XYZ file of C-alpha atoms in Angstrom:
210
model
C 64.573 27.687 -40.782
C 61.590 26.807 -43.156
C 59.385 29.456 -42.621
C 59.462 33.376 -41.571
C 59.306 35.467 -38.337
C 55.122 36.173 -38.558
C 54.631 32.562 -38.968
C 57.037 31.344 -36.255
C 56.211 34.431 -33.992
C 51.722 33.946 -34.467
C 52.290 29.540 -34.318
C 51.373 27.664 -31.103
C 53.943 25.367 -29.548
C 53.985 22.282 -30.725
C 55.307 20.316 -27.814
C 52.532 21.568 -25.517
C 50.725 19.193 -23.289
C 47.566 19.302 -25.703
C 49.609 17.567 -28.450
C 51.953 15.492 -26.598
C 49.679 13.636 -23.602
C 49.277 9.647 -23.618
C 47.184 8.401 -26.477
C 47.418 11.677 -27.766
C 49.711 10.742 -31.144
C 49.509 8.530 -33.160
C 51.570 4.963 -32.454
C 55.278 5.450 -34.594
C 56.371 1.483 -35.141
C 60.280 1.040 -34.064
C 60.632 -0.817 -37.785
C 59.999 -4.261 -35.858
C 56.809 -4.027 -34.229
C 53.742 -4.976 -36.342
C 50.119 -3.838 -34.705
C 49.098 -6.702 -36.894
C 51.361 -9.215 -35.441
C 50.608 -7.727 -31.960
C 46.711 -8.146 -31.966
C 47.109 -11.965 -33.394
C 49.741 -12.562 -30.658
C 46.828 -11.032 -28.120
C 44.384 -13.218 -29.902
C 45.825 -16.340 -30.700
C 48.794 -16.747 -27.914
C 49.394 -14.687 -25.410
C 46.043 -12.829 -23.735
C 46.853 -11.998 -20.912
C 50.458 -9.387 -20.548
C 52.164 -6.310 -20.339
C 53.197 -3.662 -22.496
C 56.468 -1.990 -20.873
C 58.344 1.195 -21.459
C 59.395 4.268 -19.913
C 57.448 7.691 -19.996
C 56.167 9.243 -23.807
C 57.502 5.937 -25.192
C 54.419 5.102 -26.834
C 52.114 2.791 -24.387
C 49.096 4.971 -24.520
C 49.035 5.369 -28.572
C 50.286 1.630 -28.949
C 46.753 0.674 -27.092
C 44.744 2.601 -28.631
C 46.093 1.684 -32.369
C 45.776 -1.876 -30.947
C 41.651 -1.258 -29.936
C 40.990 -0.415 -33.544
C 42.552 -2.629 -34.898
C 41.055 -5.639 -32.938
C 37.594 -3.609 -33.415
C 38.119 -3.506 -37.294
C 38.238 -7.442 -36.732
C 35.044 -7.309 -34.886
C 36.659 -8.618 -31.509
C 34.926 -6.609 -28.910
C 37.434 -4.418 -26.302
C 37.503 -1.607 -24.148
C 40.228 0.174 -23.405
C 40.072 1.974 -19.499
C 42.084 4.012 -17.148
C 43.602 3.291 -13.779
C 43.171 6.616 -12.918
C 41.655 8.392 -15.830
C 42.540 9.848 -18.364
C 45.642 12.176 -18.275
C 46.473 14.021 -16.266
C 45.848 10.633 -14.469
C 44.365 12.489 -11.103
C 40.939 10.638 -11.049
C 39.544 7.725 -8.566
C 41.416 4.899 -9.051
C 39.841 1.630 -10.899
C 37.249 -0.727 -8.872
C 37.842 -4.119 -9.035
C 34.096 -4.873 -9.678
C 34.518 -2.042 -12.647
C 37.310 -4.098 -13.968
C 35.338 -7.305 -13.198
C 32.540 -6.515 -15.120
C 34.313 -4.773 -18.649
C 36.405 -8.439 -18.617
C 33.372 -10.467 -18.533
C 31.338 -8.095 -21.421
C 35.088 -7.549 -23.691
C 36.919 -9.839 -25.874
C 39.685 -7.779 -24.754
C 40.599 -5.234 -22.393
C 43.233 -2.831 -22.452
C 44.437 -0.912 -18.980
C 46.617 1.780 -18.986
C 48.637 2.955 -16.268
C 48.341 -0.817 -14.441
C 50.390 0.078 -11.620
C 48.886 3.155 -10.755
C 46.460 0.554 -8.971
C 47.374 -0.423 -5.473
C 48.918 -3.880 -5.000
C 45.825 -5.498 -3.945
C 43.953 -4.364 -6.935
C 46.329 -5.695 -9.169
C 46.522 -8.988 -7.734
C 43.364 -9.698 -7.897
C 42.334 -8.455 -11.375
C 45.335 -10.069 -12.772
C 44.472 -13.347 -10.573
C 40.761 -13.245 -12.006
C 41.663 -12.886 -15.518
C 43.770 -15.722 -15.284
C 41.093 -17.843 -13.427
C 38.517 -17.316 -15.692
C 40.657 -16.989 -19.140
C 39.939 -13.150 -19.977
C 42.395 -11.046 -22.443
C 43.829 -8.455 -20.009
C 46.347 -6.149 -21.583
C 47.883 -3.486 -19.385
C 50.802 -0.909 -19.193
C 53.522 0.011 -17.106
C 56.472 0.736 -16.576
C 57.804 -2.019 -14.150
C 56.768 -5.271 -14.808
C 53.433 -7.046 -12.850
C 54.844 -10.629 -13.821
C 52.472 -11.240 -16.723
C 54.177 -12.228 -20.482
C 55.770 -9.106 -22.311
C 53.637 -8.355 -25.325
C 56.258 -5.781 -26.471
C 58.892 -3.431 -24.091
C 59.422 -0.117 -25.664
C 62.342 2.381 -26.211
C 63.250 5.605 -27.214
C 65.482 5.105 -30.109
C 67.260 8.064 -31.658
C 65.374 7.375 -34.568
C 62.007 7.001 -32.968
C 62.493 10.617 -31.045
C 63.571 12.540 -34.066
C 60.234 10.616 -36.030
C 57.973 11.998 -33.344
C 59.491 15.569 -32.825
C 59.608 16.002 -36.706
C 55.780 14.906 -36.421
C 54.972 17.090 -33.733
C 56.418 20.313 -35.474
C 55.256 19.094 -39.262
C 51.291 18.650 -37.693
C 51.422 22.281 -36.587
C 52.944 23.511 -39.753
C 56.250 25.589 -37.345
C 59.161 23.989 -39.655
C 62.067 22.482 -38.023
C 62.643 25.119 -34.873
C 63.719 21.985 -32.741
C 66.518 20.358 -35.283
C 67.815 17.063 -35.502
C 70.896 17.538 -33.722
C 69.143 19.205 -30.597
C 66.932 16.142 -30.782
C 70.180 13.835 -30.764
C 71.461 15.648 -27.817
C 68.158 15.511 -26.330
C 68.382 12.291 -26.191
C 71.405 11.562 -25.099
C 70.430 13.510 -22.192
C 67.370 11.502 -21.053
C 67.546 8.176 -22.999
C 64.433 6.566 -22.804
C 62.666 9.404 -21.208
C 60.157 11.158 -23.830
C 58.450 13.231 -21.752
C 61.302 14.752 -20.413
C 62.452 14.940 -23.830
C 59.489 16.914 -25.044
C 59.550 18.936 -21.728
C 62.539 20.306 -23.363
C 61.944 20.561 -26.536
C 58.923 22.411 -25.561
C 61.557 25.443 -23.662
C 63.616 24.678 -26.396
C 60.900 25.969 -29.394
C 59.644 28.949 -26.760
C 63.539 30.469 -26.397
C 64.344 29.958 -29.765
C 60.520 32.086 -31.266
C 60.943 34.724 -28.648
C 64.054 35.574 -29.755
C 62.944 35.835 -33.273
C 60.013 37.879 -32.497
């Protein structure tokens, strides 16, 4: 490993929840997804879809690198919560909430769309389309609107976010490449559950050094 016992023993895990909840990191392109090309595709052809993908795929970070981007082109958004903010446990959405950010945004992001109940959805998605609003929204099971992008957990993308994770806390490579590789052969598409177990993973491996 990179670095010695004291460091490994006194570092903090860097798989825990602080570091690896929705929005949290920052959005790691799969080589063929542009935010660029993205926000023009909001913009110029399709404003009103979905943004697909399993768990810790990259929804969360992939709106929020999408707000600043539109913002650094002065096109107004906001980007809300279905349920707020993780750990995702707060009221749920009000239409006339919803209602209200479309009419004063260019754009407006929702994450964790079907977290909504079915009536909600239908009739935010069914007023955005009536009156021509931008409504971009996540999930993981389509809601019948266009798909901006649908996400997956490549082997490549996984061992580019665990290397992250462990290089932003400065721990060296505890969590390898090939325990990432079987990692994910074990839960595909599933990046929390990934992380879950890199997280055990990283604690096993320092407490037996220390």
């Amino acid at each position: 490993m990179e670095q010695n016992q004291a460091n490994v023993a006194d570092s903090v895990n860097p798989f825990e929840t602080r570091w690896i909840k929705p929005g949290q990191m920052d959005f790691l392109p799969n080589g063929f997804i542009s935010i660029r090309e993205l926000a023009n595709q909001i913009v110029k052809d399709t404003p009103r879809c979905e943004i697909l993908g399993e768990h810790g795929v990259g929804k969360s970070s992939l709106l929020r690198a999408l707000q600043s981007h539109l913002g650094q082109q002065s096109i107004s958004n906001h980007l809300i919560y279905a349920c707020g903010e993780f750990p995702h446990n707060g009221p749920p959405l009000k239409f006339a909430t919803v209602k209200l950010l479309l009419r004063e945004s260019d754009v407006l992001f929702i994450d964790g769309f079907e977290q909504l109940n079915w009536w909600t959805r239908r009739r935010i998605i069914r007023y955005s389309e009536k009156h021509d609003h931008a409504l971009i929204i996540t999930c993981h099971q389509t809601q019948r609107l266009p798909c901006l992008v649908h996400l997956v957990a490549t082997e490549t993308l996984v061992l580019k976010l665990v290397h992250s994770l462990q290089q932003a806390q400065q721990v060296g490579e505890v969590v390898a490449a090939r325990d990432v590789r079987e990692l994910h052969q074990r839960f595909g598409n599933n990046v929390r559950e990934l992380l879950f177990a890199c997280y055990d993973l990283y604690e096993q491996r320092t407490t037996n050094e220390q």
